[in-house]
Every structure is written in structure tokens, then in C-alpha cells.
PDB file of C-alpha atoms in Angstrom:
ATOM      1  CA  PHE A   1       3.812 -22.129   3.408  1.00 88.00           C
ATOM      2  CA  SER A   2       6.596 -22.205   6.351  1.00 86.00           C
ATOM      3  CA  TYR A   3       9.087 -19.712   7.164  1.00 85.00           C
ATOM      4  CA  GLY A   4      11.129 -23.260   7.907  1.00 81.00           C
ATOM      5  CA  GLY A   5      11.066 -26.280  10.813  1.00 74.00           C
ATOM      6  CA  GLU A   6       7.565 -28.169  11.223  1.00 79.00           C
ATOM      7  CA  ARG A   7       5.039 -25.699  11.667  1.00 82.00           C
ATOM      8  CA  ARG A   8       3.481 -24.074   8.819  1.00 84.00           C
ATOM      9  CA  ASN A   9       2.031 -20.823   8.721  1.00 83.00           C
ATOM     10  CA  LEU A  10      -0.474 -21.494   6.236  1.00 86.00           C
ATOM     11  CA  ASP A  11      -1.857 -24.119   5.209  1.00 86.00           C
ATOM     12  CA  ALA A  12      -4.969 -25.192   2.735  1.00 87.00           C
ATOM     13  CA  VAL A  13      -5.651 -21.869   1.955  1.00 88.00           C
ATOM     14  CA  SER A  14      -7.588 -21.488  -1.006  1.00 91.00           C
ATOM     15  CA  MET A  15      -9.503 -18.156  -2.157  1.00 92.00           C
ATOM     16  CA  THR A  16     -10.830 -16.048  -4.555  1.00 95.00           C
ATOM     17  CA  ILE A  17      -9.605 -12.247  -4.852  1.00 95.00           C
ATOM     18  CA  PRO A  18     -12.402 -10.479  -7.611  1.00 95.00           C
ATOM     19  CA  ALA A  19     -10.695  -7.528  -9.752  1.00 94.00           C
ATOM     20  CA  GLY A  20     -12.221  -4.671  -8.127  1.00 95.00           C
ATOM     21  CA  ALA A  21     -12.109  -6.090  -4.295  1.00 96.00           C
ATOM     22  CA  PHE A  22     -11.984  -4.695  -1.288  1.00 96.00           C
ATOM     23  CA  VAL A  23     -10.993  -6.981   0.695  1.00 95.00           C
ATOM     24  CA  ALA A  24      -9.546  -7.438   4.782  1.00 92.00           C
ATOM     25  CA  PHE A  25      -7.129 -10.232   6.205  1.00 91.00           C
ATOM     26  CA  VAL A  26      -8.537  -9.662  10.432  1.00 90.00           C
ATOM     27  CA  GLY A  27      -6.262 -11.279  13.021  1.00 85.00           C
ATOM     28  CA  ALA A  28      -4.573 -11.687  15.845  1.00 83.00           C
ATOM     29  CA  SER A  29      -1.111 -11.693  14.954  1.00 81.00           C
ATOM     30  CA  GLY A  30       1.080 -14.717  14.630  1.00 78.00           C
ATOM     31  CA  SER A  31      -2.111 -15.599  12.115  1.00 82.00           C
ATOM     32  CA  GLY A  32      -0.707 -15.550   8.667  1.00 84.00           C
ATOM     33  CA  LYS A  33      -1.894 -11.826   7.724  1.00 88.00           C
ATOM     34  CA  SER A  34       1.179 -10.690   6.598  1.00 86.00           C
ATOM     35  CA  THR A  35       2.790 -14.060   5.798  1.00 89.00           C
ATOM     36  CA  LEU A  36       0.445 -13.824   2.246  1.00 91.00           C
ATOM     37  CA  LEU A  37       0.816 -10.224   2.043  1.00 90.00           C
ATOM     38  CA  ASN A  38       4.762 -11.182   1.374  1.00 90.00           C
ATOM     39  CA  LEU A  39       3.497 -15.077  -1.056  1.00 93.00           C
ATOM     40  CA  LEU A  40       1.668 -12.187  -2.647  1.00 93.00           C
ATOM     41  CA  LEU A  41       5.104 -10.527  -3.242  1.00 93.00           C
ATOM     42  CA  ARG A  42       6.940 -12.848  -3.962  1.00 94.00           C
ATOM     43  CA  PHE A  43       9.237 -12.079  -1.191  1.00 93.00           C
ATOM     44  CA  TYR A  44       8.530 -15.945  -0.492  1.00 92.00           C
ATOM     45  CA  ASP A  45       7.588 -18.692  -2.692  1.00 92.00           C
ATOM     46  CA  PRO A  46       4.908 -21.636  -1.271  1.00 90.00           C
ATOM     47  CA  GLN A  47       6.465 -24.554  -1.568  1.00 89.00           C
ATOM     48  CA  ALA A  48       3.515 -26.602  -2.296  1.00 89.00           C
ATOM     49  CA  GLY A  49      -0.219 -24.681  -4.416  1.00 91.00           C
ATOM     50  CA  SER A  50      -0.066 -21.152  -6.310  1.00 92.00           C
ATOM     51  CA  ILE A  51      -1.107 -18.197  -5.157  1.00 94.00           C
ATOM     52  CA  ALA A  52      -2.340 -16.859  -9.518  1.00 94.00           C
ATOM     53  CA  TRP A  53      -3.075 -13.804 -10.530  1.00 92.00           C
ATOM     54  CA  ASP A  54      -6.284 -13.740 -14.176  1.00 90.00           C
ATOM     55  CA  GLY A  55      -5.637 -17.215 -13.822  1.00 91.00           C
ATOM     56  CA  ILE A  56      -1.656 -17.471 -14.137  1.00 91.00           C
ATOM     57  CA  ASP A  57       1.020 -18.700 -11.623  1.00 95.00           C
ATOM     58  CA  ILE A  58       2.295 -15.594 -10.662  1.00 95.00           C
ATOM     59  CA  ARG A  59       5.642 -17.354 -10.116  1.00 94.00           C
ATOM     60  CA  THR A  60       6.167 -17.318 -13.515  1.00 94.00           C
ATOM     61  CA  ALA A  61       5.981 -13.466 -14.226  1.00 92.00           C
ATOM     62  CA  THR A  62       9.024 -11.679 -13.262  1.00 92.00           C
ATOM     63  CA  VAL A  63       9.179  -9.530  -9.792  1.00 92.00           C
ATOM     64  CA  GLU A  64       9.055  -6.597 -11.492  1.00 90.00           C
ATOM     65  CA  SER A  65       6.872  -7.077 -14.198  1.00 91.00           C
ATOM     66  CA  LEU A  66       4.549  -8.355 -11.292  1.00 92.00           C
ATOM     67  CA  ARG A  67       5.310  -5.539  -8.642  1.00 91.00           C
ATOM     68  CA  LYS A  68       3.937  -2.892 -10.874  1.00 91.00           C
ATOM     69  CA  HIS A  69       1.166  -3.990 -10.879  1.00 93.00           C
ATOM     70  CA  MET A  70       0.744  -3.007  -7.145  1.00 95.00           C
ATOM     71  CA  GLY A  71       0.936  -0.942  -4.902  1.00 95.00           C
ATOM     72  CA  VAL A  72       1.435  -1.067  -1.185  1.00 94.00           C
ATOM     73  CA  VAL A  73       1.389   0.837   2.178  1.00 93.00           C
ATOM     74  CA  PHE A  74       2.940  -0.726   4.994  1.00 88.00           C
ATOM     75  CA  GLN A  75       2.687   0.322   8.871  1.00 83.00           C
ATOM     76  CA  SER A  76       5.423   2.621   8.896  1.00 80.00           C
ATOM     77  CA  SER A  77       6.415   3.601   5.998  1.00 81.00           C
ATOM     78  CA  HIS A  78       9.518   5.649   5.615  1.00 88.00           C
ATOM     79  CA  LEU A  79       9.664   9.146   4.113  1.00 93.00           C
ATOM     80  CA  PHE A  80      13.270  10.843   3.434  1.00 94.00           C
ATOM     81  CA  ASP A  81      14.260  13.857   4.215  1.00 95.00           C
ATOM     82  CA  LEU A  82      13.452  15.181   0.754  1.00 96.00           C
ATOM     83  CA  SER A  83      10.494  16.847  -1.267  1.00 97.00           C
ATOM     84  CA  LEU A  84       7.463  15.493  -0.502  1.00 98.00           C
ATOM     85  CA  ARG A  85       6.828  15.565  -4.388  1.00 98.00           C
ATOM     86  CA  GLU A  86      10.574  12.934  -4.690  1.00 98.00           C
ATOM     87  CA  ASN A  87       8.665  11.296  -1.633  1.00 97.00           C
ATOM     88  CA  ILE A  88       5.942  10.363  -3.718  1.00 98.00           C
ATOM     89  CA  ARG A  89       8.180   9.568  -7.028  1.00 98.00           C
ATOM     90  CA  LEU A  90      10.233   7.020  -5.396  1.00 96.00           C
ATOM     91  CA  GLY A  91       7.295   4.674  -6.118  1.00 94.00           C
ATOM     92  CA  TRP A  92       8.382   5.295  -9.575  1.00 95.00           C
ATOM     93  CA  PRO A  93      11.082   6.915 -11.176  1.00 96.00           C
ATOM     94  CA  PRO A  94      10.002   7.571 -14.300  1.00 96.00           C
ATOM     95  CA  ALA A  95       6.276   9.609 -12.988  1.00 97.00           C
ATOM     96  CA  THR A  96       5.799  13.627 -14.017  1.00 97.00           C
ATOM     97  CA  ASP A  97       3.937  15.803 -12.018  1.00 97.00           C
ATOM     98  CA  ARG A  98       1.521  15.757 -13.219  1.00 97.00           C
ATOM     99  CA  ASP A  99       1.482  11.348 -12.232  1.00 97.00           C
ATOM    100  CA  ILE A 100       2.409  12.650  -8.613  1.00 98.00           C
ATOM    101  CA  GLU A 101      -0.479  15.168  -8.571  1.00 97.00           C
ATOM    102  CA  THR A 102      -2.858  12.217  -9.673  1.00 97.00           C
ATOM    103  CA  ALA A 103      -1.614  10.579  -6.855  1.00 96.00           C
ATOM    104  CA  ALA A 104      -1.695  12.896  -4.084  1.00 97.00           C
ATOM    105  CA  ARG A 105      -4.829  13.808  -5.371  1.00 95.00           C
ATOM    106  CA  GLN A 106      -6.202   9.939  -4.984  1.00 95.00           C
ATOM    107  CA  ALA A 107      -4.048   9.590  -1.678  1.00 94.00           C
ATOM    108  CA  GLU A 108      -6.936  12.295  -0.489  1.00 93.00           C
ATOM    109  CA  ILE A 109      -2.912  14.920   0.202  1.00 95.00           C
ATOM    110  CA  HIS A 110      -3.140  17.508  -2.814  1.00 97.00           C
ATOM    111  CA  ASP A 111      -4.887  19.887  -1.086  1.00 96.00           C
ATOM    112  CA  TRP A 112      -2.878  20.162   1.781  1.00 96.00           C
ATOM    113  CA  ILE A 113       0.545  19.989  -0.228  1.00 97.00           C
ATOM    114  CA  VAL A 114      -0.852  22.771  -1.950  1.00 98.00           C
ATOM    115  CA  SER A 115      -1.235  25.106   0.266  1.00 97.00           C
ATOM    116  CA  LEU A 116       2.406  24.394   2.155  1.00 96.00           C
ATOM    117  CA  PRO A 117       4.486  27.875   1.796  1.00 95.00           C
ATOM    118  CA  GLU A 118       6.614  26.114  -0.490  1.00 96.00           C
ATOM    119  CA  GLY A 119       3.979  22.805  -1.552  1.00 97.00           C
ATOM    120  CA  TYR A 120       4.929  20.218  -3.448  1.00 98.00           C
ATOM    121  CA  ASP A 121       9.064  21.757  -2.666  1.00 98.00           C
ATOM    122  CA  THR A 122       8.785  21.579   1.122  1.00 97.00           C
ATOM    123  CA  ALA A 123      10.892  18.780   2.544  1.00 96.00           C
ATOM    124  CA  ALA A 124       9.847  16.111   4.828  1.00 95.00           C
ATOM    125  CA  GLY A 125      12.140  15.718   7.021  1.00 92.00           C
ATOM    126  CA  GLU A 126      14.595  12.741   8.255  1.00 91.00           C
ATOM    127  CA  ALA A 127      11.665  10.409   8.708  1.00 89.00           C
ATOM    128  CA  GLY A 128       8.694  12.427   7.612  1.00 89.00           C
ATOM    129  CA  ALA A 129       9.154  14.934  11.192  1.00 90.00           C
ATOM    130  CA  ARG A 130       7.913  17.285  10.222  1.00 93.00           C
ATOM    131  CA  LEU A 131       4.740  16.191   9.237  1.00 93.00           C
ATOM    132  CA  SER A 132       2.076  14.182  11.030  1.00 91.00           C
ATOM    133  CA  GLY A 133       1.189  10.429  11.365  1.00 88.00           C
ATOM    134  CA  GLY A 134      -1.859  10.736   9.141  1.00 89.00           C
ATOM    135  CA  GLN A 135       0.478  12.395   6.600  1.00 93.00           C
ATOM    136  CA  ARG A 136       3.388  10.953   6.472  1.00 92.00           C
ATOM    137  CA  GLN A 137       0.988   7.666   5.499  1.00 92.00           C
ATOM    138  CA  ARG A 138      -1.431   9.575   3.260  1.00 93.00           C
ATOM    139  CA  VAL A 139       1.755  10.682   1.389  1.00 96.00           C
ATOM    140  CA  ALA A 140       3.071   6.910   1.637  1.00 94.00           C
ATOM    141  CA  ILE A 141      -0.409   6.431  -0.104  1.00 95.00           C
ATOM    142  CA  ALA A 142      -0.128   8.843  -3.400  1.00 96.00           C
ATOM    143  CA  ARG A 143       3.442   7.059  -3.383  1.00 97.00           C
ATOM    144  CA  ALA A 144       1.837   3.185  -3.721  1.00 95.00           C
ATOM    145  CA  LEU A 145      -0.594   4.973  -6.568  1.00 96.00           C
ATOM    146  CA  VAL A 146       1.946   7.395  -8.544  1.00 97.00           C
ATOM    147  CA  ASN A 147       2.333   4.365 -11.448  1.00 94.00           C
ATOM    148  CA  ASN A 148      -1.009   3.738 -10.718  1.00 93.00           C
ATOM    149  CA  PRO A 149      -1.724   0.054  -9.057  1.00 95.00           C
ATOM    150  CA  SER A 150      -4.968  -2.475 -10.495  1.00 93.00           C
ATOM    151  CA  LEU A 151      -3.627  -3.381  -7.136  1.00 95.00           C
ATOM    152  CA  ILE A 152      -2.749  -2.091  -3.551  1.00 96.00           C
ATOM    153  CA  LEU A 153      -1.569  -3.967  -0.595  1.00 95.00           C
ATOM    154  CA  ALA A 154      -2.175  -2.432   2.750  1.00 93.00           C
ATOM    155  CA  ASP A 155      -0.201  -4.153   5.574  1.00 91.00           C
ATOM    156  CA  GLU A 156      -1.465  -2.442   8.472  1.00 87.00           C
ATOM    157  CA  PRO A 157      -2.183   1.509   7.173  1.00 88.00           C
ATOM    158  CA  THR A 158      -3.557   2.804  10.829  1.00 85.00           C
ATOM    159  CA  GLY A 159      -1.419   1.174  13.390  1.00 83.00           C
ATOM    160  CA  ASN A 160       0.273   3.982  14.304  1.00 81.00           C
ATOM    161  CA  LEU A 161      -2.337   6.051  14.040  1.00 83.00           C
ATOM    162  CA  ASP A 162      -4.971   7.201  16.034  1.00 86.00           C
ATOM    163  CA  SER A 163      -8.613   5.985  15.736  1.00 87.00           C
ATOM    164  CA  LYS A 164     -10.124   9.482  13.884  1.00 88.00           C
ATOM    165  CA  THR A 165      -7.216   9.080  11.884  1.00 85.00           C
ATOM    166  CA  GLY A 166      -6.875   6.331  11.455  1.00 86.00           C
ATOM    167  CA  GLU A 167     -10.981   5.696  10.461  1.00 89.00           C
ATOM    168  CA  ILE A 168     -10.143   8.496   7.142  1.00 89.00           C
ATOM    169  CA  VAL A 169      -7.265   6.466   6.256  1.00 87.00           C
ATOM    170  CA  ILE A 170      -9.233   3.702   5.285  1.00 90.00           C
ATOM    171  CA  GLY A 171     -11.867   5.370   3.763  1.00 91.00           C
ATOM    172  CA  THR A 172      -9.343   6.309   1.848  1.00 91.00           C
ATOM    173  CA  PHE A 173      -8.612   3.137   0.939  1.00 92.00           C
ATOM    174  CA  GLN A 174     -12.758   2.359   0.899  1.00 93.00           C
ATOM    175  CA  LYS A 175     -12.961   5.594  -1.944  1.00 92.00           C
ATOM    176  CA  LEU A 176      -9.802   4.023  -4.173  1.00 92.00           C
ATOM    177  CA  ASN A 177     -12.008   1.515  -4.216  1.00 93.00           C
ATOM    178  CA  GLU A 178     -15.941   2.963  -4.496  1.00 92.00           C
ATOM    179  CA  GLU A 179     -14.159   5.890  -6.810  1.00 91.00           C
ATOM    180  CA  PHE A 180     -11.344   4.619  -9.234  1.00 89.00           C
ATOM    181  CA  GLY A 181     -11.828   0.411  -9.487  1.00 90.00           C
ATOM    182  CA  ARG A 182      -9.098  -0.321  -7.841  1.00 93.00           C
ATOM    183  CA  THR A 183      -8.626  -3.636  -5.471  1.00 96.00           C
ATOM    184  CA  ILE A 184      -7.743  -3.472  -2.153  1.00 96.00           C
ATOM    185  CA  ILE A 185      -5.896  -5.955   0.183  1.00 95.00           C
ATOM    186  CA  LEU A 186      -5.762  -4.753   3.453  1.00 93.00           C
ATOM    187  CA  ILE A 187      -4.176  -6.501   6.452  1.00 91.00           C
ATOM    188  CA  THR A 188      -5.539  -5.708   9.895  1.00 86.00           C
ATOM    189  CA  HIS A 189      -4.808  -6.670  13.747  1.00 74.00           C
ATOM    190  CA  GLU A 190      -8.771  -5.439  14.379  1.00 61.00           C
ATOM    191  CA  GLN A 191     -11.878  -5.405  13.086  1.00 52.00           C
ATOM    192  CA  GLU A 192     -12.758  -1.709  10.707  1.00 44.00           C
ATOM    193  CA  ASP A 193     -16.233  -0.773  10.811  1.00 44.00           C
ATOM    194  CA  ARG A 194     -17.602  -0.272   7.100  1.00 41.00           C
TER     195      ARG A 194
END
């Protein structure tokens, strides 16, 4: 794959990721980690070769149907000046309150939310300004989980967090993998302790 020009961003890459795996792609900036994520999300399609899900080339599926099976957490997940409930619901608009609470429990943010005077109706503030970095990421994780995806793609999810909070967030991803059987693909530039 190349974004254009003669330089290839990915060349001769071959791998198999089994369902239920926790995989981390670790490398320096420019090594192709985010390119791989972009290809999995079908922001781009490979110019040669293919990416298959259960043996089927993902280019044969609609982007919408493919992404129904995915939850995505970016390094900087934007929150809106809406309630925490509505910020989570943005991941899947038909989500019920029960779906939202289930996702928040799995993201390990439910207990904090219900401790607030307005609970799930608490406004996040512009860009999530009323929340700490770790709380914003947990709301973003809940948003990614609300449609009950089988695959979680996390692109540098700890990049804007201090090391202690980052370790806690990585622990949440490990729990999602171990206890809930979700396949996790983590993109990071740092070697995570596991």
C-alpha cells in the first residue's frame, strides 16, 4: 500500500490474527501502524493483496456492515458538550440506556458516572473539558463498545495520558479481551508492559 508516489508505506506484510486475540503493533512513527488501522477500517483499500475477515476479502463488504463489527478508540477521542449518556450513544444511535450502561461498565466508567449528582445526564463540557484525560478515554471506550463489537481497534489510546492512567486503560483493554472475548488490536509507539 502507498498513499501515493513510489514509496510504499506497507510492503509484503502477511499475518493472521485469530478471533479473541490481543495484538499490539509497536513501532516508531512512520512505521505503518496507523496505515494498517486505516486499511482495516477501509479508509483506504490495498493496491495489491487483500485483507480478509473470516476468509472473506473485506472489499466485498460494505463499509457500514464491516464497521458494525468494530469499535474504534483514537488517541484523541472528541467528546461533545452533551450528556455522558449521549456521548456514549454516538457510537450507536439506537442504543438503549441499558446498552449504554453495559458499555460503561465494560469500560470501567459506570461507577464514576453514577457517583455524579446528575449521573449519566452530566454534561461532558466542550471537548470533554469537565473530565480528566482518563475519564475522557473511558467514555470513548464505552462509545466504542456500545454496539457490542467483536473487534476493538485502539490507535495510541494512551498517548495523551500519564503513565499510571495509561497502564489502567491498557488493563481495561486486557479485561475486555480476557473476560469478554473481544479481539483487540492496539497500535502504540511504546512497548507496553504486559
